Amino acid sequence: MRVLPYGASALLVEVDSASERADLTRSLEAHPIAGVSEQVPAARTVLLVLEPGADQRQISSAVAALPPTAPPEGTDDQSILTIEVTYDGPDLGEVGDHLGIDAAEVVRRHVGQLWTCEFVGFLPGFGYLVGDQGDLEVPRRDTPRTRIPAGSVALAASWSAIYPSASPGGWQLIGRTDTVLFDPDRDEPGLLRANCRVQFVECG
Amino acid sequence: MSELVVKGVRTLALVQDLGRPGHRHLGVPPSGAADRRSLAIGNRLLGNEPHAAGVEALLGGLSLRSTGPAIVAVTGAPAPVRIAGRPAPLGQPLALATDDVLEIGTAVDGLRTYLTVRGGIVESDSAPRVLDSLSSDPTSSLGPAPLAEGVRLRVGSPHHEPYLGLPVAPVSIPVAGITLRASWGPRADWLTDGARAGLRVAQWTVSGQTDRVGVRLEGAALELARDDQLPSEGLLRGSVQIPPDGQPIVFLADHPTTGGYPVVLVIDDGDTDLLAQAPPGTVVRLQIT
């Protein structure tokens, strides 16, 4: 683990793998550090935004001294979020061609594995999901679309994601869902958070 | 309760307060006034809380009618102001009578003019507060839509008495340019030694690509010592990213919460208010500590 300076009022904590990053997020939640006002998890880092006047050095030492937090034991089915998808995306065929499989096999792989949200970014509620099989890796589209509808289920690199709102984007679209990913009026506005798990199921 | 009814917007006018910080982990940008300082000065002049909402008018160019008596102030980028056709000063409380029209002309310096009203804007038509803020963030589709003719802005109840001292000077961007304080970012070591040394003496120019998301600076391209892909990491207002073309991007209020280009520098948070007022062509120097 490395603690890097990030200007005058933040620190960037960097680790080597997604699982270490998940452990770090858990440790920071279990042992809150005084003077940290905000934590922004990303792929291999957690950005710590500090309160005004907080001592950067002291917080840096506190991060380095964080006790390890064990991952939760076993699989708690209660914590798996189920998202229903209609698999009729315009890029379903192209994704299949890239992987040398047919569209039905793309769908079978998408519903046939458990996805973990590594972090949320890009748009409110846009979670970067990584699958436990790693067999749906596709490049982004050469030319991004100017408008992707809200609820689109997409693939790019080793990630899957759902567009929470309409946006330009370059991901491959394989389906759509009616699940609302971000609603500021909910107690928890964002459905996805770092470390949460998602099971996609085919609709109807 | 008085309302301010929008009669016209020339470029872009947005309701802004101090934003919705603390939600980056949900992908929600902090948003808020691009020049928080000018908004706060306006609120202070009127006895408002610092986070009260006002209007941020890009290049000025805004007119409104008040449905009742109101006290307002115009701060930030200086622009000619008229109330019921008569010239009115900047940086001090101004009284509007029922049906008075306030006209803010085109800004003559800076980029963003702020209109604040005693009691603050508490509602824009029926647009609700989002995560405890009335700030418009068109990029993330949060908060009220950009203002347009006919939109009614409801004014809240005042808390304190207006300030009755000397007028506060508007924003002024010196012809010689601006100097921003900065410190090294987490990926400073991605720059070549030459690029790091050069940053201390380099002069940049604000490009035409400047908006509430960020400001692209133009100048001698900064050379990166490596070209591998960086996994996305968190961003702040003030983060300076270097894309492969070597031209820095400084993020402002509506910045994406994560990004995949190396952050080599971070501009001091307070100095980003000044950058948000720098028109294209402004010379920018960095004072790196």
Tab-separated table of N, CA, C and O in Angstrom, chain B residues 82-153:
chain	number	residue	atom	x	y	z
B	82	ARG	N	-28.925	47.485	-14.944
B	82	ARG	CA	-29.998	48.489	-14.976
B	82	ARG	C	-31.193	47.961	-14.204
B	82	ARG	O	-31.520	46.774	-14.290
B	83	ILE	N	-31.799	48.866	-13.430
B	83	ILE	CA	-33.047	48.525	-12.743
B	83	ILE	C	-34.099	49.502	-13.241
B	83	ILE	O	-33.921	50.722	-13.142
B	84	ALA	N	-35.170	48.970	-13.811
B	84	ALA	CA	-36.232	49.800	-14.400
B	84	ALA	C	-35.621	50.852	-15.325
B	84	ALA	O	-36.031	52.012	-15.333
B	85	GLY	N	-34.566	50.421	-16.055
B	85	GLY	CA	-33.956	51.297	-17.051
B	85	GLY	C	-32.883	52.223	-16.516
B	85	GLY	O	-32.178	52.866	-17.294
B	86	ARG	N	-32.722	52.296	-15.189
B	86	ARG	CA	-31.727	53.215	-14.622
B	86	ARG	C	-30.468	52.440	-14.223
B	86	ARG	O	-30.577	51.341	-13.651
B	87	PRO	N	-29.274	53.005	-14.519
B	87	PRO	CA	-28.032	52.306	-14.165
B	87	PRO	C	-27.937	52.071	-12.655
B	87	PRO	O	-28.376	52.912	-11.864
B	88	ALA	N	-27.390	50.916	-12.272
B	88	ALA	CA	-27.253	50.566	-10.859
B	88	ALA	C	-25.854	50.008	-10.626
B	88	ALA	O	-25.242	49.453	-11.550
B	89	PRO	N	-25.303	50.180	-9.417
B	89	PRO	CA	-23.922	49.773	-9.155
B	89	PRO	C	-23.766	48.268	-8.866
B	89	PRO	O	-24.718	47.582	-8.513
B	90	LEU	N	-22.522	47.804	-9.016
B	90	LEU	CA	-22.152	46.422	-8.698
B	90	LEU	C	-21.751	46.320	-7.229
B	90	LEU	O	-21.367	47.313	-6.613
B	91	GLY	N	-21.822	45.109	-6.684
B	91	GLY	CA	-21.209	44.827	-5.383
B	91	GLY	C	-21.847	45.518	-4.205
B	91	GLY	O	-21.177	45.760	-3.204
B	92	GLN	N	-23.139	45.833	-4.283
B	92	GLN	CA	-23.834	46.387	-3.123
B	92	GLN	C	-25.321	46.066	-3.213
B	92	GLN	O	-25.826	45.767	-4.292
B	93	PRO	N	-26.035	46.118	-2.068
B	93	PRO	CA	-27.458	45.783	-2.102
B	93	PRO	C	-28.235	46.775	-2.962
B	93	PRO	O	-27.983	47.976	-2.916
B	94	LEU	N	-29.147	46.251	-3.785
B	94	LEU	CA	-29.964	47.071	-4.675
B	94	LEU	C	-31.430	46.724	-4.421
B	94	LEU	O	-31.774	45.547	-4.338
B	95	ALA	N	-32.268	47.752	-4.315
B	95	ALA	CA	-33.689	47.498	-4.052
B	95	ALA	C	-34.466	47.383	-5.361
B	95	ALA	O	-34.298	48.193	-6.273
B	96	LEU	N	-35.300	46.346	-5.460
B	96	LEU	CA	-36.219	46.214	-6.592
B	96	LEU	C	-37.636	46.428	-6.053
B	96	LEU	O	-38.002	45.863	-5.023
B	97	ALA	N	-38.427	47.266	-6.759
B	97	ALA	CA	-39.838	47.426	-6.399
B	97	ALA	C	-40.651	46.412	-7.201
B	97	ALA	O	-40.148	45.816	-8.151
B	98	THR	N	-41.903	46.236	-6.833
B	98	THR	CA	-42.778	45.298	-7.544
B	98	THR	C	-42.777	45.612	-9.040
B	98	THR	O	-42.913	46.772	-9.427
B	99	ASP	N	-42.565	44.568	-9.837
B	99	ASP	CA	-42.557	44.648	-11.304
B	99	ASP	C	-41.338	45.355	-11.896
B	99	ASP	O	-41.275	45.560	-13.107
B	100	ASP	N	-40.359	45.714	-11.073
B	100	ASP	CA	-39.110	46.252	-11.619
B	100	ASP	C	-38.404	45.168	-12.425
B	100	ASP	O	-38.385	43.996	-12.034
B	101	VAL	N	-37.808	45.591	-13.537
B	101	VAL	CA	-37.001	44.667	-14.328
B	101	VAL	C	-35.525	44.957	-14.074
B	101	VAL	O	-35.094	46.101	-14.148
B	102	LEU	N	-34.790	43.891	-13.725
B	102	LEU	CA	-33.343	43.994	-13.539
B	102	LEU	C	-32.679	43.447	-14.796
B	102	LEU	O	-32.987	42.339	-15.228
B	103	GLU	N	-31.794	44.272	-15.389
B	103	GLU	CA	-31.098	43.817	-16.592
B	103	GLU	C	-29.599	43.797	-16.328
B	103	GLU	O	-29.033	44.809	-15.908
B	104	ILE	N	-28.992	42.653	-16.568
B	104	ILE	CA	-27.530	42.539	-16.473
B	104	ILE	C	-27.025	42.405	-17.896
B	104	ILE	O	-27.418	41.478	-18.616
B	105	GLY	N	-26.183	43.354	-18.327
B	105	GLY	CA	-25.653	43.345	-19.706
B	105	GLY	C	-24.501	42.369	-19.847
B	105	GLY	O	-24.259	41.521	-18.974
B	106	THR	N	-23.776	42.479	-20.927
B	106	THR	CA	-22.676	41.557	-21.208
B	106	THR	C	-21.474	41.877	-20.323
B	106	THR	O	-21.106	43.039	-20.165
B	107	ALA	N	-20.872	40.835	-19.753
B	107	ALA	CA	-19.713	41.025	-18.872
B	107	ALA	C	-18.558	41.655	-19.646
B	107	ALA	O	-18.310	41.296	-20.801
B	108	VAL	N	-17.870	42.604	-19.001
B	108	VAL	CA	-16.761	43.289	-19.665
B	108	VAL	C	-15.410	42.759	-19.197
B	108	VAL	O	-14.369	43.110	-19.742
B	109	ASP	N	-15.404	41.912	-18.175
B	109	ASP	CA	-14.177	41.287	-17.668
B	109	ASP	C	-14.635	39.985	-17.016
B	109	ASP	O	-15.809	39.858	-16.653
B	110	GLY	N	-13.736	39.030	-16.864
B	110	GLY	CA	-14.130	37.777	-16.228
B	110	GLY	C	-15.107	36.993	-17.080
B	110	GLY	O	-15.312	37.303	-18.267
B	111	LEU	N	-15.719	35.966	-16.501
B	111	LEU	CA	-16.592	35.060	-17.258
B	111	LEU	C	-17.984	34.916	-16.668
B	111	LEU	O	-18.932	34.675	-17.392
B	112	ARG	N	-18.099	35.009	-15.331
B	112	ARG	CA	-19.374	34.625	-14.715
B	112	ARG	C	-19.850	35.697	-13.737
B	112	ARG	O	-19.151	36.036	-12.785
B	113	THR	N	-21.038	36.222	-14.004
B	113	THR	CA	-21.647	37.228	-13.146
B	113	THR	C	-22.655	36.530	-12.234
B	113	THR	O	-23.354	35.618	-12.674
B	114	TYR	N	-22.706	36.944	-10.960
B	114	TYR	CA	-23.613	36.307	-10.001
B	114	TYR	C	-24.685	37.285	-9.553
B	114	TYR	O	-24.385	38.436	-9.207
B	115	LEU	N	-25.910	36.801	-9.561
B	115	LEU	CA	-27.027	37.560	-9.015
B	115	LEU	C	-27.466	36.849	-7.742
B	115	LEU	O	-27.807	35.658	-7.773
B	116	THR	N	-27.426	37.573	-6.631
B	116	THR	CA	-27.942	37.002	-5.387
B	116	THR	C	-29.131	37.843	-4.945
B	116	THR	O	-29.267	39.006	-5.332
B	117	VAL	N	-29.995	37.244	-4.140
B	117	VAL	CA	-31.194	37.946	-3.689
B	117	VAL	C	-31.342	37.714	-2.190
B	117	VAL	O	-31.063	36.612	-1.695
B	118	ARG	N	-31.751	38.752	-1.475
B	118	ARG	CA	-31.898	38.632	-0.028
B	118	ARG	C	-32.963	37.581	0.296
B	118	ARG	O	-34.086	37.661	-0.206
B	119	GLY	N	-32.578	36.584	1.117
B	119	GLY	CA	-33.453	35.440	1.378
B	119	GLY	C	-33.069	34.225	0.544
B	119	GLY	O	-33.426	33.100	0.854
B	120	GLY	N	-32.298	34.461	-0.533
B	120	GLY	CA	-31.834	33.358	-1.380
B	120	GLY	C	-32.931	32.812	-2.278
B	120	GLY	O	-34.120	33.031	-2.022
B	121	ILE	N	-32.531	32.136	-3.351
B	121	ILE	CA	-33.501	31.421	-4.187
B	121	ILE	C	-33.762	30.097	-3.493
B	121	ILE	O	-32.823	29.368	-3.168
B	122	VAL	N	-35.031	29.799	-3.230
B	122	VAL	CA	-35.321	28.551	-2.519
B	122	VAL	C	-35.972	27.518	-3.426
B	122	VAL	O	-36.051	26.343	-3.087
B	123	GLU	N	-36.433	27.952	-4.599
B	123	GLU	CA	-37.046	26.996	-5.512
B	123	GLU	C	-36.998	27.567	-6.912
B	123	GLU	O	-37.225	28.747	-7.113
B	124	SER	N	-36.691	26.703	-7.876
B	124	SER	CA	-36.710	27.103	-9.271
B	124	SER	C	-37.884	26.381	-9.912
B	124	SER	O	-37.831	25.182	-10.122
B	125	ASP	N	-38.959	27.110	-10.236
B	125	ASP	CA	-40.231	26.475	-10.616
B	125	ASP	C	-40.483	25.359	-9.621
B	125	ASP	O	-40.470	25.593	-8.427
B	126	SER	N	-40.696	24.122	-10.079
B	126	SER	CA	-40.959	23.091	-9.081
B	126	SER	C	-39.763	22.165	-8.938
B	126	SER	O	-39.884	21.091	-8.367
B	127	ALA	N	-38.579	22.559	-9.489
B	127	ALA	CA	-37.420	21.667	-9.407
B	127	ALA	C	-37.007	21.492	-7.950
B	127	ALA	O	-36.772	22.476	-7.248
B	128	PRO	N	-36.958	20.256	-7.464
B	128	PRO	CA	-36.624	20.030	-6.062
B	128	PRO	C	-35.119	20.141	-5.815
B	128	PRO	O	-34.322	20.098	-6.752
B	129	ARG	N	-34.777	20.301	-4.545
B	129	ARG	CA	-33.372	20.236	-4.167
B	129	ARG	C	-32.912	18.795	-4.379
B	129	ARG	O	-33.667	17.856	-4.160
B	130	VAL	N	-31.677	18.626	-4.822
B	130	VAL	CA	-31.118	17.293	-5.019
B	130	VAL	C	-29.922	17.153	-4.090
B	130	VAL	O	-28.997	17.969	-4.148
B	131	LEU	N	-29.978	16.162	-3.199
B	131	LEU	CA	-28.901	15.939	-2.235
B	131	LEU	C	-28.560	17.253	-1.529
B	131	LEU	O	-27.405	17.656	-1.453
B	132	ASP	N	-29.606	17.922	-1.064
B	132	ASP	CA	-29.489	19.123	-0.253
B	132	ASP	C	-28.839	20.309	-0.972
B	132	ASP	O	-28.205	21.150	-0.348
B	133	SER	N	-29.006	20.365	-2.295
B	133	SER	CA	-28.458	21.494	-3.042
B	133	SER	C	-29.385	21.833	-4.194
B	133	SER	O	-30.016	20.956	-4.792
B	134	LEU	N	-29.466	23.129	-4.527
B	134	LEU	CA	-30.286	23.585	-5.648
B	134	LEU	C	-29.415	23.820	-6.887
B	134	LEU	O	-29.867	24.345	-7.894
B	135	SER	N	-28.140	23.419	-6.830
B	135	SER	CA	-27.233	23.661	-7.957
B	135	SER	C	-27.653	22.893	-9.207
B	135	SER	O	-28.008	21.729	-9.140
B	136	SER	N	-27.557	23.576	-10.354
B	136	SER	CA	-27.762	22.938	-11.651
B	136	SER	C	-26.472	22.260	-12.070
B	136	SER	O	-25.419	22.905	-12.097
B	137	ASP	N	-26.561	20.990	-12.424
B	137	ASP	CA	-25.413	20.300	-13.004
B	137	ASP	C	-25.888	19.659	-14.305
B	137	ASP	O	-26.308	18.510	-14.324
B	138	PRO	N	-25.873	20.429	-15.398
B	138	PRO	CA	-26.422	19.908	-16.656
B	138	PRO	C	-25.663	18.660	-17.136
B	138	PRO	O	-26.259	17.800	-17.768
B	139	THR	N	-24.382	18.551	-16.814
B	139	THR	CA	-23.597	17.399	-17.276
B	139	THR	C	-24.115	16.108	-16.655
B	139	THR	O	-24.176	15.076	-17.313
B	140	SER	N	-24.460	16.160	-15.373
B	140	SER	CA	-24.947	14.950	-14.694
B	140	SER	C	-26.473	14.911	-14.631
B	140	SER	O	-27.041	14.024	-13.998
B	141	SER	N	-27.137	15.868	-15.273
B	141	SER	CA	-28.607	15.956	-15.255
B	141	SER	C	-29.166	15.998	-13.837
B	141	SER	O	-30.133	15.318	-13.518
B	142	LEU	N	-28.538	16.780	-12.964
B	142	LEU	CA	-29.041	16.942	-11.598
B	142	LEU	C	-29.400	18.408	-11.378
B	142	LEU	O	-28.732	19.300	-11.900
B	143	GLY	N	-30.462	18.640	-10.584
B	143	GLY	CA	-30.833	20.010	-10.243
B	143	GLY	C	-31.661	20.665	-11.340
B	143	GLY	O	-31.997	20.036	-12.349
B	144	PRO	N	-31.997	21.949	-11.138
B	144	PRO	CA	-32.869	22.651	-12.085
B	144	PRO	C	-32.237	22.743	-13.480
B	144	PRO	O	-31.016	22.799	-13.608
B	145	ALA	N	-33.091	22.795	-14.489
B	145	ALA	CA	-32.618	22.980	-15.866
B	145	ALA	C	-32.045	24.390	-16.001
B	145	ALA	O	-32.357	25.270	-15.202
B	146	PRO	N	-31.186	24.627	-17.016
B	146	PRO	CA	-30.715	25.996	-17.266
B	146	PRO	C	-31.902	26.945	-17.393
B	146	PRO	O	-32.961	26.572	-17.900
B	147	LEU	N	-31.722	28.176	-16.894
B	147	LEU	CA	-32.833	29.127	-16.865
B	147	LEU	C	-33.235	29.535	-18.278
B	147	LEU	O	-32.393	29.669	-19.164
B	148	ALA	N	-34.526	29.731	-18.462
B	148	ALA	CA	-35.060	30.163	-19.750
B	148	ALA	C	-36.214	31.112	-19.458
B	148	ALA	O	-36.732	31.165	-18.332
B	149	GLU	N	-36.616	31.864	-20.472
B	149	GLU	CA	-37.685	32.837	-20.325
B	149	GLU	C	-38.918	32.193	-19.672
B	149	GLU	O	-39.325	31.099	-20.053
B	150	GLY	N	-39.441	32.856	-18.654
B	150	GLY	CA	-40.665	32.376	-18.017
B	150	GLY	C	-40.430	31.586	-16.735
B	150	GLY	O	-41.356	31.395	-15.957
B	151	VAL	N	-39.182	31.122	-16.496
B	151	VAL	CA	-38.913	30.361	-15.269
B	151	VAL	C	-39.075	31.283	-14.064
B	151	VAL	O	-38.633	32.435	-14.077
B	152	ARG	N	-39.738	30.785	-13.027
B	152	ARG	CA	-39.979	31.583	-11.824
B	152	ARG	C	-39.086	31.081	-10.701
B	152	ARG	O	-39.061	29.893	-10.396
B	153	LEU	N	-38.335	32.004	-10.106
B	153	LEU	CA	-37.423	31.661	-9.013
B	153	LEU	C	-38.028	32.206	-7.725
B	153	LEU	O	-38.201	33.428	-7.579
